[in-house]
Structure formats: C-alpha cells, structure tokens
Amino acid sequence: MDTILNIINQFSDFIWTYPMPVLLVSLGIWLTIKFRFKYQLNFRFNIKNTYGGLFKKKNAGEQIQGAGSVSSFAAACTALANTVGIGSIGGVATAITMGGPGAIFWLWFSAFFGIATKACEIILGQRYRVKYEKSMDEYVCDRSFVMEHALGWKKGAVALSVCCFMLGPWTCLVQSESATSSIEEAFNVDSYLTLLVMVIFIASVIIGGLKGISSKMESVVPKLAITYLTVAVILLVMNYDQILPAFALIFKSAFSPAAGVGGFAGATVMEAIRFGIARGIYSNDAGTGYGIVAHAAATTDHPIRQSSWGFGEVFLTIIICTVTALAILTTNVWVDYAGITSSRLTTLAFKVTYGDAGSWFMAIFITLLACTTTIGMYFTCEKAVNFFFGDTRANKIAKNLYRVYYLAPIVLFTNLQADILWALTDILSAVYVLITMTLILSRRKEIFRLFNDFWDRYIPAKNAGQDVPPVTYCKRIE
C-alpha cells in the first residue's frame, strides 16, 4: 500500500510541477489577451452584472430576458458552492505547508488569468446546452454535451460521462476529511457522527434537483462567505502588525526558496509554483470545466453577460484565499504546528486568536462548506448521468439511484490521509483541465465570435435604446 501511495504522490507531483502549470497559465494568458483584459479590468461592468444585482430591488432596474431554468445569480451560487469551499480553506493551508508562503503568490497569478478561462467555460455551457423536457424540464450541459454536440465525439463523450459520475463522488472525500478533522480538533467528536449529520443534510438538498439545490445555495453560500470574511478580517485586525511582514514573506518566497524555520522544512520555488497553481485551481475551478455545468441553466440575454461571472467567482475566491493565507501566516501556525495541514491548520489559526470559540466557529463553518461543496459537486456529477441516459424515463430512475452511490464513499471511507486525497484530486483535476482546454481551443472561433458580437453589436445597440432580441441557444432532444 505504501508503494501505491508513493506512486500516486510522485505522479501527481510530476504533472503539477511542469506540464499543468505551464499549459493552464499559458492558456489563461492567451485568452486574457484575446479578450483584451475585459474580464479582469472592466471592473464596473463585471461587478454590476454579478454581485451588483444583490443590491437591486426585485422589480427595479433592467430585467434580464432570455431562456433558462434558474436565475443568473442562482446558477452562479450553485457554481460558487464548489469554489467558496474547502479549496479556499483547506487547500490554501495545504499550499502553504507544502509549497511555502510563496505558493499564495502563484495562486493569485494563476487565478488572475484563470478568470478568462472560467469565462470560456460559461460561454460553452450557454452555447451548447440542451433542453431536457421529458425527464426533468431543465437546461443541461457539461463537458460531454459539448464534446458530442460541438465536436461530434460521441464515444469520447460517453466515456467521459462514465468517468465523471463514477469517480466524482470520490473527490468529495477531501470535503469529508476536512470536516471530520476540524470537528475532531474542536469538539473531539467521532467522525462517523459528523458524517451522519452531513449525509442527512446533503441528501435532503440534492433530492430537490436543480431548483432545490440552486435555491438552497442562493440562500446559504453568500451568507457563509460574508460570515467567514467578517470573522477573518477581525482576526487580521487583531494581528495587524504581522500583515505587512506576511505579504513580504509571500512575495519573497515566490521567487526564492523558502528557508526552513521552526517545524517548516522549507520549500523550493518550483514547489511554490506547483502547489500554488494546483490549490488555486481547486479553489476557483478555473479550467476544470465545472463552470460549463452550473451556468448552462442560467437565464440570461447573452452568453457573454453570464460569462462575467468568470470574474465574479474567481474574484471572490481570491479574496477568501487571501484572508485565509494571512490568517495562517500572521498567527504563525504554519511554523508552530508542523505536520498539520488541510483545514485543521486553518482551524488552529482561528483558535490561536479567538481561543476555543475560534476553533468551534471554524469547525462548524468548515463542515457547512464541506456540505455545500459536496452538493455543488453532486450537481456536476448528475449532469454526467443525464448525458449518459439521455432525456428518457431511465434518466429519472438513474438519478435517484445515483444519489445513493454518490454519498456512499463519504460514509465508508473516512480514514484516508489528507495528502493522498489531495494527490488523487490533483490527478483527476489534471484530466478535467486537459479536456476543458481541448474544448475551449477547439471552439475558440465561436467563443470569440460571441464575445465580439456582445461588445461590438449587442451592448452598443442596448445602450442606444434599441429593442435587441436576446441571444440564447438550446438544442432540444427529440
């Protein structure tokens, strides 16, 4: 078993040391240039079309026309359930303990350019979505739908869907491990009791399908994000004298090896790049293809307007990852508690500052995040089931059976080590990234056509007061 685990870790280290960082960041930089930095620098438009909607009254302002199953914001919250999650809490801690403080710089770097990659995923989801009317009355799309309907690769699409719904549940072990370790740290509660509560809550939400999931995520995810940021910012204020040294350490360690200090063994620049980019991808999902799934169901007047959530989602995760990293660095737990990683280290940072109350808060908060992330992942895996069975009665039956299979690993496998879970997640993420990159590059002309249509025709016409028909797409399955 030790030999197998060593092979998994070595392979994960190899693909994320050179190939994946170079490919993913290169794609993000190229797309950013092609998009003229609009997704990163057109701040006013992107905020207005994402979080700006939170401050409008329901019947005030411009009403977005178009076709879809849920609102633009509800779809985004379903996607945010994946991004505002354990990756931003436990993933950041793992990045620091494995790659040193400099890993946070490379997380920022990859996320900045990853905004454009995430935008492309959303465009693909809106452009190649399918309407299932017989079995679920829902707009659906994922990598398999794009692969078949845009590229004509039906056999590859079927194989991909099987891999997604078979392997997807196992990536959720990262979530359950983070929750159980945090609860154990704070309350010394048996892991099986924590998992029982998690499974009951998750099952009660996913049984409601898209509308039940999006409704719950629309209510819960923003509250979780605001609560965490508030408590984390207070922590930083209490340790304000360590904030500037922490930033200095991040930038210094990004370009020179991080020396060993205390219990920290040290890290090379390449390790900082490898873990920063890998953990960054897991926190913001840019390049993995998950954006295709959640945003396909959104109601919007143009795919490019919905794609502004590429900025909205990644921007929020950058903020959460940053305050998490600063909490760990300013409290010095990454040095004082060597050997502890994942969400447990973040919990210790809050415990050092707030005492037992900080530990209790983080344990409960991480458990809630683990639940919302697992729910978001379920929605993604369910779309693979939908593709495989099609718009048939069998699809409805398969969805119900799949919920049992999806939750089974969380209950049955509770004692796997965090580093192995992250290594397996990295390998699976690499596969998804390669497939998503292929889809984006192969449909780049259509993506850029829609982008130019929005900015050169649609928006000028709307601003001139013209009655412009919405640009929506949907392939109906007969």
XYZ file of C-alpha atoms in Angstrom:
478
model
C 0.000 0.000 0.000
C 2.851 2.385 0.825
C 4.319 1.741 -2.614
C 0.999 2.536 -4.320
C 0.586 5.725 -2.311
C 4.137 6.755 -3.164
C 3.486 6.228 -6.886
C 0.299 8.311 -6.709
C 2.128 11.150 -4.989
C 5.043 11.044 -7.424
C 2.765 11.104 -10.465
C 0.701 13.954 -9.002
C 3.902 15.888 -8.256
C 5.199 15.369 -11.805
C 2.129 16.543 -13.708
C 1.671 19.593 -11.485
C 5.351 20.566 -11.319
C 5.809 21.328 -15.012
C 3.119 20.264 -17.531
C -0.097 21.524 -15.956
C 1.068 24.899 -14.619
C 2.658 25.780 -17.961
C -0.346 24.674 -20.028
C -3.011 26.215 -17.816
C -1.335 29.567 -17.204
C -0.356 29.842 -20.879
C -3.964 29.304 -21.919
C -5.184 31.872 -19.398
C -2.674 34.479 -20.569
C -3.536 33.905 -24.245
C -7.282 34.134 -23.608
C -6.846 37.250 -21.480
C -5.003 38.976 -24.330
C -7.595 37.850 -26.896
C -10.372 39.187 -24.645
C -8.486 42.489 -24.295
C -8.390 42.113 -20.474
C -12.128 42.873 -20.325
C -12.852 40.127 -17.807
C -10.160 41.369 -15.422
C -10.141 45.135 -15.879
C -13.722 46.037 -16.854
C -14.446 46.106 -13.150
C -17.577 48.262 -13.188
C -19.404 46.137 -15.779
C -18.439 42.853 -14.154
C -19.490 43.928 -10.670
C -22.777 45.354 -11.999
C -23.627 42.085 -13.753
C -22.624 39.834 -10.861
C -22.729 40.991 -7.246
C -24.290 44.335 -8.177
C -27.607 42.541 -8.619
C -27.695 41.776 -4.897
C -28.340 45.420 -4.105
C -31.236 45.919 -6.520
C -34.870 45.593 -5.628
C -36.587 42.757 -7.453
C -38.760 44.966 -9.623
C -36.245 47.747 -10.167
C -33.784 48.293 -12.988
C -33.225 46.380 -16.156
C -34.865 42.967 -16.318
C -32.764 40.280 -17.969
C -34.641 38.483 -20.730
C -33.871 35.065 -22.128
C -34.415 31.361 -21.558
C -33.230 29.282 -18.645
C -34.176 27.098 -15.696
C -32.955 29.350 -12.860
C -31.834 32.937 -12.401
C -28.346 34.074 -13.328
C -27.470 34.591 -9.665
C -28.883 31.230 -8.540
C -26.792 29.463 -11.190
C -23.724 31.363 -10.015
C -24.366 30.378 -6.381
C -24.528 26.734 -7.443
C -21.113 27.202 -9.045
C -19.865 29.135 -6.007
C -20.785 26.164 -3.820
C -17.778 24.487 -5.454
C -15.426 27.474 -5.302
C -16.331 29.026 -1.923
C -15.475 25.837 -0.153
C -12.758 23.631 1.270
C -10.366 24.570 -1.535
C -10.290 28.120 -0.208
C -9.783 26.962 3.388
C -8.009 23.609 3.480
C -6.450 23.991 0.025
C -4.700 27.223 0.996
C -3.343 25.615 4.160
C -2.005 22.690 2.135
C -0.428 25.072 -0.388
C 1.491 26.861 2.382
C 2.641 23.742 4.236
C 3.779 22.040 1.015
C 4.941 24.981 -1.102
C 5.680 27.660 1.473
C 4.189 31.154 1.707
C 5.246 31.880 -1.892
C 2.579 29.458 -3.111
C -0.017 32.148 -2.392
C 1.542 34.491 -4.963
C 1.289 31.814 -7.645
C -2.287 31.111 -6.561
C -3.055 34.811 -7.230
C -1.158 34.741 -10.523
C -2.975 31.717 -11.914
C -6.343 32.978 -10.644
C -5.941 36.369 -12.365
C -5.540 34.748 -15.771
C -7.904 31.921 -14.844
C -10.758 34.434 -14.925
C -10.675 34.318 -18.729
C -10.586 30.518 -18.729
C -13.606 30.338 -16.408
C -15.456 32.800 -18.672
C -14.896 30.473 -21.642
C -16.394 27.562 -19.712
C -19.530 29.573 -19.018
C -19.810 30.562 -22.687
C -19.554 26.911 -23.745
C -22.235 25.918 -21.240
C -24.646 28.553 -22.555
C -23.826 27.898 -26.219
C -24.108 24.105 -26.274
C -26.747 23.454 -23.637
C -29.613 21.036 -24.193
C -33.217 21.198 -23.019
C -34.477 18.019 -21.357
C -38.270 18.247 -21.445
C -39.399 14.654 -20.914
C -37.492 13.587 -17.816
C -36.662 16.774 -15.888
C -37.678 20.041 -17.640
C -34.206 21.542 -17.342
C -31.425 23.100 -19.386
C -28.342 20.902 -19.033
C -24.749 20.849 -20.230
C -21.335 19.581 -19.217
C -18.092 18.597 -20.927
C -19.714 15.527 -22.503
C -22.530 17.567 -24.089
C -20.005 19.988 -25.588
C -17.813 17.127 -26.763
C -20.682 15.461 -28.620
C -22.732 18.410 -29.900
C -19.863 20.764 -30.722
C -17.172 18.321 -31.813
C -19.112 15.180 -32.743
C -17.016 12.947 -30.465
C -19.850 10.755 -29.198
C -17.798 7.763 -27.988
C -15.371 10.018 -26.151
C -18.294 11.932 -24.637
C -19.887 8.720 -23.335
C -16.574 7.540 -21.843
C -16.062 10.927 -20.207
C -19.546 10.941 -18.672
C -18.964 7.499 -17.147
C -15.652 8.629 -15.643
C -17.283 11.755 -14.236
C -20.190 10.105 -12.467
C -18.150 7.105 -11.317
C -15.102 8.985 -9.987
C -16.778 12.253 -8.946
C -18.037 11.020 -5.556
C -14.530 10.021 -4.526
C -13.231 13.578 -4.838
C -15.727 14.523 -2.132
C -13.604 12.604 0.384
C -11.475 15.755 0.515
C -14.544 17.584 1.829
C -15.500 14.958 4.398
C -11.900 14.633 5.633
C -11.681 18.386 6.173
C -14.982 18.429 8.066
C -14.261 15.449 10.305
C -10.707 16.593 11.131
C -11.941 20.083 12.045
C -14.824 18.824 14.185
C -12.479 16.386 15.904
C -9.988 19.201 16.575
C -12.674 21.439 18.095
C -15.117 19.083 19.797
C -13.405 15.660 19.866
C -16.491 14.182 18.186
C -16.326 10.801 16.457
C -16.019 11.171 12.678
C -18.967 8.872 11.980
C -21.353 11.147 13.859
C -20.149 14.148 11.841
C -20.556 12.233 8.609
C -24.057 11.070 9.549
C -25.193 14.672 10.051
C -23.518 15.721 6.782
C -25.115 12.938 4.756
C -28.601 13.681 6.107
C -28.273 17.382 5.235
C -26.791 16.751 1.774
C -29.418 14.149 0.920
C -32.238 16.492 1.953
C -30.969 19.113 -0.518
C -29.981 17.067 -3.572
C -33.305 15.257 -3.598
C -34.844 18.560 -4.741
C -32.947 18.583 -8.045
C -31.710 21.753 -9.759
C -34.278 24.149 -8.312
C -33.911 22.764 -4.797
C -30.118 22.881 -4.980
C -29.899 26.359 -6.543
C -32.464 27.751 -4.096
C -30.547 26.436 -1.097
C -27.189 27.585 -2.479
C -28.599 31.040 -3.288
C -29.594 31.353 0.352
C -26.632 29.718 2.093
C -23.466 30.430 0.062
C -23.489 34.275 0.245
C -24.163 34.152 3.993
C -21.287 31.721 4.532
C -18.893 33.880 2.527
C -19.840 37.092 4.341
C -19.667 35.458 7.781
C -16.240 33.953 7.160
C -14.787 37.144 5.723
C -16.075 39.173 8.676
C -14.553 36.863 11.297
C -11.294 36.528 9.315
C -10.904 40.288 8.890
C -11.360 40.779 12.650
C -8.603 38.175 13.164
C -6.314 40.156 10.871
C -7.110 43.404 12.680
C -6.122 41.718 15.945
C -2.819 40.694 14.312
C -2.413 43.848 12.214
C 1.317 44.224 12.940
C 2.009 40.920 11.161
C 0.088 41.664 7.956
C 2.834 43.558 6.080
C 5.530 41.024 7.068
C 3.202 38.259 5.837
C 2.792 39.938 2.438
C 6.567 40.477 2.254
C 7.130 36.796 3.004
C 4.667 35.762 0.277
C 6.403 37.840 -2.405
C 9.909 36.915 -1.278
C 9.160 33.178 -1.144
C 7.515 33.262 -4.574
C 10.867 33.923 -6.276
C 13.404 32.442 -3.873
C 13.407 29.207 -1.834
C 11.550 29.392 1.476
C 14.048 28.546 4.209
C 13.209 26.002 6.848
C 12.014 27.608 10.047
C 10.634 26.014 13.190
C 8.785 22.888 12.120
C 8.578 24.002 8.462
C 11.113 22.055 6.371
C 11.444 24.654 3.630
C 10.271 24.715 0.009
C 11.720 25.404 -3.434
C 10.353 27.968 -5.885
C 9.086 25.124 -8.078
C 7.174 23.672 -5.138
C 5.648 27.098 -4.508
C 4.519 27.291 -8.143
C 3.258 23.699 -8.205
C 1.170 23.862 -5.039
C 0.028 27.431 -5.578
C -1.403 26.731 -9.014
C -2.812 23.293 -8.114
C -4.554 24.549 -4.974
C -5.654 27.662 -6.850
C -7.428 25.544 -9.435
C -9.179 23.554 -6.730
C -10.354 26.739 -5.028
C -11.651 28.617 -8.092
C -12.255 25.721 -10.545
C -10.930 27.807 -13.461
C -10.092 25.373 -16.238
C -11.724 22.275 -14.768
C -14.957 22.621 -16.752
C -17.303 22.895 -13.770
C -18.366 26.346 -14.956
C -19.955 24.713 -18.012
C -22.367 22.791 -15.808
C -23.768 25.306 -13.346
C -24.154 28.236 -15.742
C -25.850 26.292 -18.539
C -29.170 26.549 -16.700
C -28.931 30.315 -16.124
C -31.458 32.743 -17.596
C -29.580 35.478 -19.447
C -29.935 37.622 -22.568
C -26.479 36.778 -23.937
C -23.843 34.127 -23.107
C -21.200 36.821 -22.631
C -23.208 38.612 -19.955
C -23.399 35.385 -17.969
C -19.677 34.833 -18.520
C -18.940 37.923 -16.420
C -19.406 35.507 -13.518
C -15.987 34.188 -14.531
C -14.721 37.346 -12.877
C -17.281 37.234 -10.053
C -16.490 33.716 -8.895
C -12.704 33.876 -9.165
C -12.544 37.355 -7.622
C -14.428 36.162 -4.534
C -12.227 33.090 -4.134
C -9.088 35.241 -4.428
C -10.340 37.332 -1.503
C -11.231 34.282 0.614
C -7.939 32.539 -0.172
C -6.006 35.695 0.691
C -7.583 36.248 4.109
C -7.159 32.531 4.860
C -3.468 32.662 3.956
C -2.946 35.798 6.027
C -4.717 34.197 8.992
C -2.309 31.245 8.811
C 0.800 33.388 8.326
C 0.052 36.144 10.840
C -0.686 33.629 13.602
C 2.450 31.613 12.664
C 0.597 28.278 12.964
C 2.275 27.036 9.771
C 5.563 27.035 11.716
C 4.362 26.236 15.221
C 2.210 23.258 14.197
C 4.386 21.460 11.654
C 2.840 18.311 10.243
C -0.713 19.629 10.425
C -2.246 20.552 7.104
C -5.578 20.968 5.326
C -8.492 22.665 7.121
C -7.212 21.630 10.524
C -4.360 24.144 10.213
C -6.772 26.957 9.363
C -8.852 25.978 12.382
C -5.775 26.289 14.575
C -5.136 29.818 13.247
C -8.568 30.895 14.474
C -8.099 29.012 17.753
C -4.815 30.809 18.450
C -6.555 34.175 18.010
C -10.042 33.557 19.422
C -9.393 30.684 21.794
C -11.772 27.745 21.846
C -14.520 29.900 20.308
C -12.410 30.284 17.156
C -11.945 26.544 16.928
C -15.678 25.954 17.352
C -16.559 28.541 14.727
C -14.163 27.130 12.126
C -15.195 23.545 12.771
C -18.859 24.344 12.170
C -18.064 26.645 9.257
C -15.828 24.100 7.511
C -18.457 21.406 7.958
C -21.071 23.646 6.309
C -18.642 24.395 3.473
C -17.959 20.695 3.042
C -21.704 20.143 2.714
C -22.276 22.932 0.170
C -19.237 21.901 -1.887
C -20.372 18.273 -1.907
C -23.826 19.415 -3.030
C -22.300 21.505 -5.810
C -20.194 18.549 -6.910
C -23.276 16.333 -6.934
C -24.975 18.669 -9.386
C -21.946 18.371 -11.681
C -21.883 14.580 -11.458
C -25.634 14.368 -12.043
C -25.229 16.096 -15.418
C -22.910 13.261 -16.476
C -25.669 10.823 -15.514
C -28.151 12.898 -17.514
C -25.924 12.757 -20.589
C -25.389 9.003 -20.374
C -29.092 8.117 -20.081
C -30.474 10.952 -22.210
C -33.879 12.578 -21.915
C -35.622 9.319 -21.038
C -37.513 7.685 -18.203
C -34.325 5.769 -17.427
C -32.650 9.084 -16.641
C -35.179 9.830 -13.919
C -34.665 6.393 -12.342
C -30.874 6.578 -12.661
C -30.764 9.967 -10.899
C -32.479 8.543 -7.827
C -30.169 5.528 -7.673
C -27.104 7.663 -8.249
C -27.722 9.704 -5.106
C -27.057 6.577 -3.029
C -23.827 5.804 -4.874
C -22.702 9.431 -4.605
C -22.997 9.522 -0.813
C -21.595 6.029 -0.170
C -17.829 6.884 -0.242
C -18.333 9.668 2.304
C -19.704 7.152 4.797
C -17.496 4.167 4.003
C -14.060 5.766 3.646
C -13.297 8.154 6.489
C -9.718 7.385 7.456
C -7.748 8.185 4.307
C -4.913 10.661 4.799
C -5.391 14.205 3.538
C -2.236 14.239 1.399
C -3.364 11.159 -0.538
C -6.834 12.624 -1.071
C -5.327 15.840 -2.428
C -2.948 13.864 -4.698
C -5.833 11.880 -6.207
C -7.864 15.072 -6.585
C -4.918 16.708 -8.368
C -4.692 13.834 -10.861
C -8.404 13.921 -11.626
C -8.304 17.728 -11.901
C -5.464 17.433 -14.422
C -7.574 15.143 -16.611
C -10.534 17.536 -16.460
C -8.269 20.503 -17.230
C -6.826 18.835 -20.339
C -10.309 18.013 -21.613
C -11.621 21.506 -20.882
C -8.617 23.104 -22.574
C -9.275 20.963 -25.638
C -12.918 22.048 -25.739
C -12.029 25.741 -25.377
C -9.322 25.663 -28.035
C -11.414 23.662 -30.491
C -14.359 26.071 -30.154
C -12.282 29.230 -29.808
C -13.669 30.812 -33.000
C -17.241 30.503 -31.743
C -16.236 31.819 -28.309
C -14.550 34.876 -29.826
C -17.446 35.394 -32.234
C -19.896 35.599 -29.338
C -17.528 37.858 -27.405
C -17.202 40.294 -30.308
C -20.943 40.156 -31.026
C -21.713 41.178 -27.456
C -19.300 44.095 -27.247
C -19.437 45.318 -30.856
C -23.158 44.863 -31.633
C -25.342 43.850 -28.701
C -24.193 46.266 -25.988
C -23.958 49.338 -28.291
C -27.492 48.615 -29.533
C -28.798 48.192 -25.966
C -27.109 51.397 -24.866
C -28.717 53.204 -27.811
C -32.143 52.162 -26.530
C -32.866 49.653 -29.286
C -35.080 46.630 -28.654
C -32.472 43.915 -29.201
C -33.662 40.283 -29.109
C -31.863 38.082 -26.553
C -29.143 35.805 -27.856
C -29.903 32.363 -26.442
C -29.080 28.833 -27.505
C -30.681 25.489 -26.821
C -30.643 22.140 -28.597
C -33.788 20.123 -27.975
C -33.522 16.354 -27.802
C -36.293 14.626 -29.714
